[in-house]
mmCIF file of C-alpha atoms and ligand atoms in Angstrom:
data_model
loop_
_atom_site.group_PDB
_atom_site.id
_atom_site.type_symbol
_atom_site.label_atom_id
_atom_site.label_comp_id
_atom_site.label_asym_id
_atom_site.label_seq_id
_atom_site.Cartn_x
_atom_site.Cartn_y
_atom_site.Cartn_z
ATOM 1 C CA THR A 1 15.743 23.812 -1.922
ATOM 2 C CA THR A 2 15.053 20.157 -2.683
ATOM 3 C CA PRO A 3 17.419 17.792 -0.831
ATOM 4 C CA PRO A 4 19.618 15.824 -3.294
ATOM 5 C CA GLU A 5 17.919 12.488 -2.530
ATOM 6 C CA ALA A 6 14.510 14.006 -3.396
ATOM 7 C CA GLU A 7 16.089 15.320 -6.620
ATOM 8 C CA HIS A 8 17.228 11.765 -7.399
ATOM 9 C CA PHE A 9 13.758 10.382 -6.640
ATOM 10 C CA ASP A 10 12.050 12.927 -8.936
ATOM 11 C CA ARG A 11 14.552 12.331 -11.760
ATOM 12 C CA THR A 12 14.155 8.543 -11.477
ATOM 13 C CA ILE A 13 10.353 8.883 -11.806
ATOM 14 C CA GLU A 14 10.673 11.332 -14.701
ATOM 15 C CA ARG A 15 12.924 8.906 -16.586
ATOM 16 C CA ASP A 16 10.448 6.014 -16.128
ATOM 17 C CA GLN A 17 13.109 4.229 -14.056
ATOM 18 C CA ARG A 18 12.510 2.137 -10.939
ATOM 19 C CA ILE A 19 12.553 3.145 -7.293
ATOM 20 C CA GLU A 20 14.142 0.292 -5.321
ATOM 21 C CA PRO A 21 13.706 -0.636 -1.615
ATOM 22 C CA ARG A 22 16.916 1.025 -0.426
ATOM 23 C CA ASP A 23 16.291 4.284 -2.371
ATOM 24 C CA TRP A 24 15.076 7.374 -0.526
ATOM 25 C CA MET A 25 11.332 7.905 -1.134
ATOM 26 C CA PRO A 26 8.747 10.402 0.175
ATOM 27 C CA GLU A 27 6.880 8.914 3.176
ATOM 28 C CA ASP A 28 3.579 9.350 1.300
ATOM 29 C CA TYR A 29 4.935 7.386 -1.664
ATOM 30 C CA ARG A 30 5.825 4.518 0.691
ATOM 31 C CA ARG A 31 2.465 4.751 2.491
ATOM 32 C CA THR A 32 0.309 4.743 -0.657
ATOM 33 C CA LEU A 33 2.322 1.826 -2.058
ATOM 34 C CA VAL A 34 1.891 -0.231 1.132
ATOM 35 C CA ARG A 35 -1.823 0.605 0.936
ATOM 36 C CA GLN A 36 -2.207 -0.495 -2.710
ATOM 37 C CA VAL A 37 0.155 -3.504 -2.647
ATOM 38 C CA ALA A 38 -1.250 -4.879 0.627
ATOM 39 C CA GLN A 39 -4.859 -4.537 -0.610
ATOM 40 C CA HIS A 40 -3.858 -6.134 -3.892
ATOM 41 C CA ALA A 41 -2.389 -9.064 -1.910
ATOM 42 C CA HIS A 42 -5.528 -9.293 0.271
ATOM 43 C CA SER A 43 -7.607 -9.413 -2.943
ATOM 44 C CA GLU A 44 -5.616 -12.390 -4.244
ATOM 45 C CA ILE A 45 -6.000 -14.295 -0.983
ATOM 46 C CA ILE A 46 -9.728 -13.588 -0.491
ATOM 47 C CA GLY A 47 -10.174 -14.277 -4.228
ATOM 48 C CA MET A 48 -9.347 -17.940 -3.532
ATOM 49 C CA GLN A 49 -12.663 -18.432 -1.714
ATOM 50 C CA PRO A 50 -15.367 -18.075 -4.427
ATOM 51 C CA GLU A 51 -13.622 -20.622 -6.678
ATOM 52 C CA GLY A 52 -12.178 -22.751 -3.876
ATOM 53 C CA ASN A 53 -15.755 -23.738 -3.020
ATOM 54 C CA TRP A 54 -16.052 -25.470 -6.425
ATOM 55 C CA ILE A 55 -12.859 -27.582 -6.357
ATOM 56 C CA THR A 56 -14.615 -30.576 -4.721
ATOM 57 C CA ARG A 57 -17.625 -30.152 -7.026
ATOM 58 C CA ALA A 58 -15.880 -29.701 -10.398
ATOM 59 C CA PRO A 59 -17.675 -31.716 -13.127
ATOM 60 C CA SER A 60 -14.544 -33.594 -14.313
ATOM 61 C CA LEU A 61 -11.014 -34.420 -13.202
ATOM 62 C CA ARG A 62 -9.662 -32.039 -15.886
ATOM 63 C CA ARG A 63 -11.797 -29.121 -14.624
ATOM 64 C CA LYS A 64 -10.798 -29.939 -11.032
ATOM 65 C CA ALA A 65 -7.076 -29.971 -11.910
ATOM 66 C CA ILE A 66 -7.337 -26.634 -13.760
ATOM 67 C CA LEU A 67 -9.306 -24.996 -10.942
ATOM 68 C CA LEU A 68 -6.903 -26.333 -8.291
ATOM 69 C CA ALA A 69 -3.965 -24.850 -10.246
ATOM 70 C CA LYS A 70 -5.704 -21.486 -10.567
ATOM 71 C CA VAL A 71 -6.581 -21.222 -6.852
ATOM 72 C CA GLN A 72 -3.018 -22.198 -5.916
ATOM 73 C CA ASP A 73 -1.746 -19.483 -8.320
ATOM 74 C CA GLU A 74 -3.878 -16.893 -6.480
ATOM 75 C CA ALA A 75 -2.242 -17.915 -3.173
ATOM 76 C CA GLY A 76 1.168 -17.465 -4.818
ATOM 77 C CA HIS A 77 0.181 -14.032 -6.150
ATOM 78 C CA GLY A 78 -0.784 -13.045 -2.627
ATOM 79 C CA LEU A 79 2.580 -14.186 -1.267
ATOM 80 C CA TYR A 80 4.552 -12.290 -3.981
ATOM 81 C CA LEU A 81 2.599 -9.136 -3.158
ATOM 82 C CA TYR A 82 2.968 -9.469 0.648
ATOM 83 C CA SER A 83 6.724 -9.889 0.016
ATOM 84 C CA ALA A 84 6.701 -6.727 -2.130
ATOM 85 C CA ALA A 85 4.910 -4.908 0.707
ATOM 86 C CA GLU A 86 7.562 -6.161 3.167
ATOM 87 C CA THR A 87 10.297 -4.471 1.080
ATOM 88 C CA LEU A 88 8.526 -1.217 2.042
ATOM 89 C CA GLY A 89 8.822 -2.048 5.733
ATOM 90 C CA ALA A 90 5.335 -3.526 6.163
ATOM 91 C CA ASP A 91 4.913 -6.544 8.458
ATOM 92 C CA ARG A 92 2.933 -9.456 6.963
ATOM 93 C CA ALA A 93 1.294 -10.431 10.279
ATOM 94 C CA ASP A 94 0.210 -6.821 10.762
ATOM 95 C CA LEU A 95 -1.234 -6.679 7.226
ATOM 96 C CA THR A 96 -3.243 -9.858 7.862
ATOM 97 C CA ALA A 97 -4.525 -8.380 11.131
ATOM 98 C CA ARG A 98 -5.596 -5.224 9.245
ATOM 99 C CA LEU A 99 -7.442 -7.324 6.654
ATOM 100 C CA ILE A 100 -9.245 -9.430 9.281
ATOM 101 C CA SER A 101 -10.187 -6.377 11.362
ATOM 102 C CA GLY A 102 -11.495 -4.497 8.291
ATOM 103 C CA ARG A 103 -8.860 -1.752 8.535
ATOM 104 C CA GLN A 104 -7.586 -2.678 5.056
ATOM 105 C CA LYS A 105 -9.642 -3.499 1.964
ATOM 106 C CA TYR A 106 -9.730 -6.210 -0.670
ATOM 107 C CA SER A 107 -11.364 -6.114 -4.104
ATOM 108 C CA SER A 108 -15.158 -5.684 -3.967
ATOM 109 C CA ILE A 109 -15.574 -8.350 -6.650
ATOM 110 C CA PHE A 110 -14.969 -11.218 -4.215
ATOM 111 C CA ASN A 111 -17.987 -10.307 -2.101
ATOM 112 C CA TYR A 112 -20.332 -11.856 -4.683
ATOM 113 C CA PRO A 113 -21.285 -15.559 -4.519
ATOM 114 C CA ALA A 114 -20.187 -18.146 -7.113
ATOM 115 C CA LEU A 115 -23.581 -19.872 -7.469
ATOM 116 C CA THR A 116 -22.990 -22.384 -10.315
ATOM 117 C CA PHE A 117 -20.009 -23.914 -12.108
ATOM 118 C CA ALA A 118 -20.609 -21.412 -14.955
ATOM 119 C CA ASP A 119 -19.539 -18.776 -12.409
ATOM 120 C CA VAL A 120 -16.079 -20.390 -12.381
ATOM 121 C CA GLY A 121 -15.853 -19.772 -16.146
ATOM 122 C CA VAL A 122 -17.250 -16.243 -15.926
ATOM 123 C CA ILE A 123 -14.866 -15.362 -13.077
ATOM 124 C CA GLY A 124 -11.940 -16.500 -15.264
ATOM 125 C CA TRP A 125 -13.280 -14.633 -18.306
ATOM 126 C CA LEU A 126 -14.453 -11.358 -16.699
ATOM 127 C CA VAL A 127 -12.768 -11.045 -13.273
ATOM 128 C CA ASP A 128 -9.336 -12.283 -14.365
ATOM 129 C CA GLY A 129 -9.852 -10.414 -17.664
ATOM 130 C CA ALA A 130 -10.424 -7.180 -15.718
ATOM 131 C CA ALA A 131 -7.467 -7.990 -13.463
ATOM 132 C CA ILE A 132 -5.251 -8.350 -16.565
ATOM 133 C CA CYS A 133 -6.402 -4.921 -17.884
ATOM 134 C CA ASN A 134 -5.535 -3.436 -14.495
ATOM 135 C CA GLN A 135 -2.298 -5.367 -13.890
ATOM 136 C CA VAL A 136 -0.489 -5.160 -17.251
ATOM 137 C CA PRO A 137 0.161 -1.391 -16.830
ATOM 138 C CA LEU A 138 1.321 -2.111 -13.250
ATOM 139 C CA CYS A 139 4.259 -4.029 -14.773
ATOM 140 C CA ARG A 140 5.561 -0.496 -15.528
ATOM 141 C CA SER A 141 4.863 0.809 -12.020
ATOM 142 C CA SER A 142 7.660 3.015 -10.642
ATOM 143 C CA TYR A 143 8.295 0.773 -7.611
ATOM 144 C CA GLY A 144 10.636 -2.041 -8.704
ATOM 145 C CA PRO A 145 9.485 -4.974 -6.544
ATOM 146 C CA TYR A 146 5.793 -4.300 -7.361
ATOM 147 C CA ALA A 147 6.425 -4.020 -11.125
ATOM 148 C CA ARG A 148 8.502 -7.226 -11.146
ATOM 149 C CA ALA A 149 5.867 -9.153 -9.156
ATOM 150 C CA MET A 150 3.291 -8.054 -11.765
ATOM 151 C CA ILE A 151 5.260 -9.521 -14.685
ATOM 152 C CA ARG A 152 5.036 -13.065 -13.291
ATOM 153 C CA ILE A 153 1.456 -12.589 -12.070
ATOM 154 C CA CYS A 154 0.254 -11.344 -15.481
ATOM 155 C CA LYS A 155 1.602 -14.450 -17.219
ATOM 156 C CA GLU A 156 -0.400 -16.696 -14.864
ATOM 157 C CA GLU A 157 -3.468 -14.411 -15.053
ATOM 158 C CA SER A 158 -3.566 -14.958 -18.842
ATOM 159 C CA PHE A 159 -3.868 -18.728 -18.239
ATOM 160 C CA HIS A 160 -6.702 -17.990 -15.748
ATOM 161 C CA GLN A 161 -8.591 -15.915 -18.312
ATOM 162 C CA ARG A 162 -8.148 -18.422 -21.153
ATOM 163 C CA GLN A 163 -9.253 -21.424 -19.080
ATOM 164 C CA GLY A 164 -12.391 -19.538 -18.019
ATOM 165 C CA TYR A 165 -13.269 -18.565 -21.593
ATOM 166 C CA GLU A 166 -12.640 -22.133 -22.844
ATOM 167 C CA LEU A 167 -14.874 -23.522 -20.067
ATOM 168 C CA LEU A 168 -17.676 -21.163 -21.192
ATOM 169 C CA MET A 169 -17.168 -22.031 -24.876
ATOM 170 C CA THR A 170 -17.631 -25.714 -23.926
ATOM 171 C CA MET A 171 -20.831 -24.961 -22.003
ATOM 172 C CA MET A 172 -22.200 -22.793 -24.833
ATOM 173 C CA ARG A 173 -21.816 -25.816 -27.122
ATOM 174 C CA GLY A 174 -23.724 -27.917 -24.571
ATOM 175 C CA THR A 175 -27.412 -27.997 -23.621
ATOM 176 C CA ASP A 176 -29.901 -25.112 -23.385
ATOM 177 C CA ALA A 177 -29.661 -25.425 -19.590
ATOM 178 C CA GLN A 178 -25.883 -24.904 -19.769
ATOM 179 C CA ARG A 179 -26.295 -21.907 -22.064
ATOM 180 C CA ARG A 180 -28.797 -20.423 -19.597
ATOM 181 C CA MET A 181 -26.297 -20.966 -16.740
ATOM 182 C CA VAL A 182 -23.596 -19.061 -18.663
ATOM 183 C CA GLN A 183 -25.976 -16.172 -19.447
ATOM 184 C CA ASP A 184 -27.164 -16.062 -15.806
ATOM 185 C CA ALA A 185 -23.575 -15.960 -14.481
ATOM 186 C CA THR A 186 -22.662 -13.251 -17.038
ATOM 187 C CA ASN A 187 -25.647 -11.174 -15.880
ATOM 188 C CA ARG A 188 -24.510 -11.412 -12.248
ATOM 189 C CA TRP A 189 -20.769 -10.711 -12.753
ATOM 190 C CA TRP A 190 -20.724 -8.039 -15.494
ATOM 191 C CA TRP A 191 -21.430 -4.873 -13.464
ATOM 192 C CA PRO A 192 -19.355 -5.946 -10.406
ATOM 193 C CA SER A 193 -16.428 -6.578 -12.812
ATOM 194 C CA LEU A 194 -16.661 -2.947 -14.022
ATOM 195 C CA MET A 195 -16.580 -1.829 -10.376
ATOM 196 C CA MET A 196 -13.224 -3.643 -9.872
ATOM 197 C CA PHE A 197 -11.504 -0.700 -11.608
ATOM 198 C CA GLY A 198 -12.456 1.607 -8.742
ATOM 199 C CA PRO A 199 -14.665 4.707 -8.487
ATOM 200 C CA PRO A 200 -14.975 7.151 -11.378
ATOM 201 C CA ASP A 201 -11.896 9.371 -11.824
ATOM 202 C CA HIS A 202 -13.745 12.442 -10.468
ATOM 203 C CA ASP A 203 -14.389 10.472 -7.259
ATOM 204 C CA SER A 204 -10.961 8.803 -6.907
ATOM 205 C CA PRO A 205 -8.878 10.447 -4.147
ATOM 206 C CA ASN A 206 -5.704 8.439 -4.901
ATOM 207 C CA THR A 207 -5.510 8.520 -8.709
ATOM 208 C CA ALA A 208 -3.931 11.966 -9.292
ATOM 209 C CA ARG A 209 -0.999 11.329 -6.953
ATOM 210 C CA SER A 210 -0.557 7.686 -8.016
ATOM 211 C CA MET A 211 -0.378 8.856 -11.643
ATOM 212 C CA ALA A 212 2.125 11.634 -10.795
ATOM 213 C CA TRP A 213 4.347 9.057 -9.082
ATOM 214 C CA LYS A 214 3.749 6.588 -11.962
ATOM 215 C CA ILE A 215 2.506 3.958 -9.521
ATOM 216 C CA LYS A 216 -0.619 3.899 -11.702
ATOM 217 C CA ARG A 217 -0.080 4.376 -15.430
ATOM 218 C CA HIS A 218 -3.757 4.875 -16.394
ATOM 219 C CA THR A 219 -6.794 6.161 -14.542
ATOM 220 C CA ASN A 220 -9.673 3.962 -13.319
ATOM 221 C CA ASP A 221 -12.017 5.095 -16.112
ATOM 222 C CA GLU A 222 -9.382 4.603 -18.842
ATOM 223 C CA LEU A 223 -8.768 0.974 -17.783
ATOM 224 C CA ARG A 224 -12.501 0.319 -17.345
ATOM 225 C CA GLN A 225 -13.120 1.559 -20.913
ATOM 226 C CA ARG A 226 -10.252 -0.624 -22.202
ATOM 227 C CA PHE A 227 -11.827 -3.661 -20.497
ATOM 228 C CA VAL A 228 -15.297 -2.961 -21.993
ATOM 229 C CA ASP A 229 -13.840 -2.455 -25.493
ATOM 230 C CA MET A 230 -11.898 -5.745 -25.212
ATOM 231 C CA THR A 231 -14.767 -7.801 -23.730
ATOM 232 C CA VAL A 232 -17.764 -6.905 -25.954
ATOM 233 C CA PRO A 233 -16.390 -8.819 -28.994
ATOM 234 C CA GLN A 234 -15.573 -11.786 -26.706
ATOM 235 C CA ALA A 235 -19.200 -11.850 -25.476
ATOM 236 C CA GLU A 236 -20.388 -11.823 -29.107
ATOM 237 C CA ALA A 237 -18.046 -14.701 -30.007
ATOM 238 C CA LEU A 238 -19.314 -16.618 -26.970
ATOM 239 C CA GLY A 239 -22.967 -15.966 -27.870
ATOM 240 C CA VAL A 240 -23.956 -14.260 -24.598
ATOM 241 C CA THR A 241 -25.483 -10.797 -24.227
ATOM 242 C CA LEU A 242 -23.997 -8.342 -21.716
ATOM 243 C CA PRO A 243 -26.663 -7.006 -19.307
ATOM 244 C CA ASP A 244 -26.438 -3.352 -20.409
ATOM 245 C CA PRO A 245 -29.089 -2.039 -22.856
ATOM 246 C CA GLU A 246 -27.030 1.150 -23.376
ATOM 247 C CA LEU A 247 -23.921 -0.731 -24.549
ATOM 248 C CA ARG A 248 -23.158 0.321 -28.149
ATOM 249 C CA TRP A 249 -20.164 1.191 -30.340
ATOM 250 C CA ASN A 250 -19.578 4.937 -30.613
ATOM 251 C CA PRO A 251 -17.629 5.591 -33.863
ATOM 252 C CA GLU A 252 -16.873 9.207 -32.867
ATOM 253 C CA ARG A 253 -15.206 8.071 -29.648
ATOM 254 C CA GLY A 254 -13.786 4.838 -31.080
ATOM 255 C CA HIS A 255 -15.029 3.141 -27.897
ATOM 256 C CA TYR A 256 -18.175 1.429 -26.600
ATOM 257 C CA ASP A 257 -20.601 3.653 -24.700
ATOM 258 C CA PHE A 258 -22.070 1.870 -21.686
ATOM 259 C CA GLY A 259 -24.691 2.462 -19.011
ATOM 260 C CA GLU A 260 -24.340 4.065 -15.602
ATOM 261 C CA ILE A 261 -22.667 1.914 -12.901
ATOM 262 C CA ASP A 262 -24.533 1.595 -9.589
ATOM 263 C CA TRP A 263 -22.009 3.430 -7.378
ATOM 264 C CA ALA A 264 -24.321 3.136 -4.374
ATOM 265 C CA GLU A 265 -23.963 -0.682 -4.641
ATOM 266 C CA PHE A 266 -20.174 -0.253 -4.987
ATOM 267 C CA LYS A 267 -20.013 1.892 -1.813
ATOM 268 C CA GLN A 268 -22.206 -0.622 0.031
ATOM 269 C CA VAL A 269 -19.935 -3.544 -0.935
ATOM 270 C CA VAL A 270 -16.677 -1.674 -0.210
ATOM 271 C CA SER A 271 -17.996 -0.623 3.207
ATOM 272 C CA GLY A 272 -18.666 -4.253 4.160
ATOM 273 C CA ASN A 273 -22.346 -4.717 3.249
ATOM 274 C CA GLY A 274 -21.993 -6.853 0.122
ATOM 275 C CA PRO A 275 -23.584 -10.301 -0.276
ATOM 276 C CA CYS A 276 -20.547 -12.235 1.075
ATOM 277 C CA ASN A 277 -18.345 -9.782 3.032
ATOM 278 C CA GLU A 278 -19.117 -11.361 6.414
ATOM 279 C CA GLN A 279 -18.558 -14.917 5.105
ATOM 280 C CA ARG A 280 -15.242 -14.028 3.396
ATOM 281 C CA ILE A 281 -13.730 -12.351 6.471
ATOM 282 C CA THR A 282 -15.016 -15.046 8.875
ATOM 283 C CA HIS A 283 -13.450 -17.725 6.645
ATOM 284 C CA ARG A 284 -10.148 -15.791 6.496
ATOM 285 C CA ARG A 285 -10.097 -15.264 10.281
ATOM 286 C CA ARG A 286 -10.791 -18.983 10.936
ATOM 287 C CA ALA A 287 -8.047 -20.048 8.476
ATOM 288 C CA HIS A 288 -5.617 -17.686 10.223
ATOM 289 C CA GLU A 289 -6.489 -19.036 13.684
ATOM 290 C CA GLU A 290 -6.376 -22.693 12.567
ATOM 291 C CA GLY A 291 -3.025 -22.037 10.889
ATOM 292 C CA ALA A 292 -1.418 -20.589 14.064
ATOM 293 C CA TRP A 293 0.152 -23.953 15.008
ATOM 294 C CA VAL A 294 1.904 -24.131 11.598
ATOM 295 C CA ARG A 295 3.407 -20.647 12.083
ATOM 296 C CA GLU A 296 4.489 -21.528 15.655
ATOM 297 C CA ALA A 297 6.052 -24.830 14.510
ATOM 298 C CA ALA A 298 7.883 -23.104 11.637
ATOM 299 C CA ALA A 299 9.190 -20.400 14.009
ATOM 300 C CA ALA A 300 10.319 -23.014 16.581
ATOM 301 C CA HIS A 301 12.048 -25.026 13.858
ATOM 302 C CA ALA A 302 13.780 -21.896 12.518
ATOM 303 C CA ALA A 303 14.945 -20.999 16.067
ATOM 304 C CA LYS A 304 16.412 -24.531 16.548
ATOM 305 C CA GLN A 305 18.163 -24.302 13.162
ATOM 306 C CA ALA A 306 19.605 -20.904 14.073
ATOM 307 C CA ALA A 307 20.805 -22.239 17.479
ATOM 308 C CA ARG A 308 22.404 -25.282 15.783
ATOM 309 C CA THR A 309 24.366 -23.101 13.320
ATOM 310 C CA ARG A 310 25.598 -20.954 16.267
ATOM 311 C CA GLU A 311 26.975 -24.063 18.115
HETATM 312 N N1 3HC B 401 -12.763 -2.839 -4.177
HETATM 313 C C1 3HC B 401 -12.446 -2.372 -2.942
HETATM 314 N N2 3HC B 401 -11.950 -1.135 -2.703
HETATM 315 C C2 3HC B 401 -11.732 -0.363 -3.778
HETATM 316 C C3 3HC B 401 -12.017 -0.764 -5.091
HETATM 317 C C4 3HC B 401 -12.555 -2.068 -5.266
HETATM 318 N N3 3HC B 401 -12.871 -2.549 -6.465
HETATM 319 N N4 3HC B 401 -11.704 0.236 -5.933
HETATM 320 C C5 3HC B 401 -11.246 1.248 -5.159
HETATM 321 N N5 3HC B 401 -11.262 0.886 -3.877
HETATM 322 C C6 3HC B 401 -10.886 1.718 -2.744
HETATM 323 C C7 3HC B 401 -9.436 2.133 -2.813
HETATM 324 O O1 3HC B 401 -8.599 1.146 -2.205
HETATM 325 C C8 3HC B 401 -9.460 3.446 -2.027
HETATM 326 O O2 3HC B 401 -9.551 3.159 -0.638
HETATM 327 P P1 3HC B 401 -8.228 3.282 0.287
HETATM 328 O O3 3HC B 401 -7.735 4.708 0.083
HETATM 329 O O4 3HC B 401 -8.707 2.994 1.678
HETATM 330 O O5 3HC B 401 -7.249 2.261 -0.241
HETATM 331 C C9 3HC B 401 -10.821 4.021 -2.394
HETATM 332 O O6 3HC B 401 -11.633 2.923 -2.828
HETATM 333 C C10 3HC B 401 -10.758 5.087 -3.493
HETATM 334 O O7 3HC B 401 -10.309 4.462 -4.685
HETATM 335 P P2 3HC B 401 -9.096 5.092 -5.533
HETATM 336 O O8 3HC B 401 -9.434 4.941 -6.987
HETATM 337 O O9 3HC B 401 -8.771 6.472 -5.043
HETATM 338 O O10 3HC B 401 -7.920 4.099 -5.088
HETATM 339 P P3 3HC B 401 -6.692 3.579 -5.973
HETATM 340 O O11 3HC B 401 -6.003 4.716 -6.663
HETATM 341 O O12 3HC B 401 -5.920 2.728 -5.074
HETATM 342 O O13 3HC B 401 -7.390 2.697 -7.146
HETATM 343 C C11 3HC B 401 -7.409 0.320 -7.614
HETATM 344 C C12 3HC B 401 -8.052 1.478 -6.820
HETATM 345 C C13 3HC B 401 -7.682 0.551 -9.099
HETATM 346 C C14 3HC B 401 -8.015 -1.032 -7.161
HETATM 347 C C15 3HC B 401 -5.898 0.355 -7.368
HETATM 348 O O14 3HC B 401 -5.671 0.272 -5.980
HETATM 349 C C16 3HC B 401 -5.169 -0.816 -8.026
HETATM 350 O O15 3HC B 401 -4.918 -0.792 -9.223
HETATM 351 N N6 3HC B 401 -4.793 -1.818 -7.200
HETATM 352 C C17 3HC B 401 -4.012 -2.924 -7.706
HETATM 353 C C18 3HC B 401 -4.890 -3.883 -8.445
HETATM 354 C C19 3HC B 401 -5.829 -4.613 -7.533
HETATM 355 O O16 3HC B 401 -5.870 -4.435 -6.350
HETATM 356 N N7 3HC B 401 -6.617 -5.471 -8.143
HETATM 357 C C20 3HC B 401 -7.550 -6.274 -7.391
HETATM 358 C C21 3HC B 401 -8.325 -7.088 -8.400
HETATM 359 S S1 3HC B 401 -8.537 -8.684 -7.838
HETATM 360 C C22 3HC B 401 -7.160 -9.513 -8.361
HETATM 361 O O17 3HC B 401 -6.237 -8.916 -8.898
HETATM 362 C C23 3HC B 401 -7.138 -10.971 -8.190
HETATM 363 C C24 3HC B 401 -7.134 -11.625 -9.564
HETATM 364 O O18 3HC B 401 -6.457 -12.843 -9.445
HETATM 365 C C25 3HC B 401 -8.547 -11.866 -10.044
#
């Protein structure tokens, strides 16, 4: 027979209600949530690097201010998500150690280089656009703290996507050289953006269980298709072509058909052999080491405060 607390857990999931930190939950539910939430947080933090490189080289004060705000938002998203992982009993220092040692993942998309300022616009348009497709359903995830973190993050992600698209619109109204930069960046980021949604459903070990527990509300392929359908008209409005000769509207399906994704490239990047994996992790490790004195000072200050209140 099912123990009463497991009954309560199952009924809560069935009713689309939220599991909260103090509720009983199957160990595997907790484990897969720590896995997904921690890797989501790592993605936000590593995601600061490609764009961070352009803050000092932004072409105007306005672009610099917008980019600075976006990169700071990503740091905040990481902190929300590490806090959500802590409600599941994870330890933030341990999660950082797992990221730096390669025992936990972060999104493959951030292992590609941001070569020109048009990349900053294309990252906002495509990468944050894909993140929105993936994150809006997560606002209805069955774990309360994760779903609530997503609501705030999605609002800020929409600003990220709009600023990127507006930047590209400006460049497309500029010189031929600027239009070529936008097309070149689109060519480089399109396929890696489709890979952000994860492997195909038939090759996704976590999807079935995450859907049953309503952690995930759609499968990888469903969200990928939603992103393609949403983005093709935006590319047309922008005046760029997407680098997929097989991309075409399929009236029977009511969706765009698109070409085959290079899953060998995806596996290479996820296993650490992408263009920038080494650079991203080295940068993160150095930032962690150089930040040790701040953590020690904060801990010493907190200990003094605690001692003072005990006096
Ligand atoms: N990059 C790296 N690893 C990936 C990946 C990707 N794009 N897609 C899948 N994987 C990994 C999975 O983590 C899993 O490995 P693990 O078991 O060691 O964790 C393995 O490949 C098999 O994939 P599954 O489909 O079985 O795994 P999931 O069910 O977890 O689905 C996911 C993958 C769709 C990324 C899901 O974890 C998810 O929705 N995560 C939350 C969203 C997220 O992490 N987004 C990152 C985008 S970047 C971002 O949001 C920053 C924004 O500001 C731009």
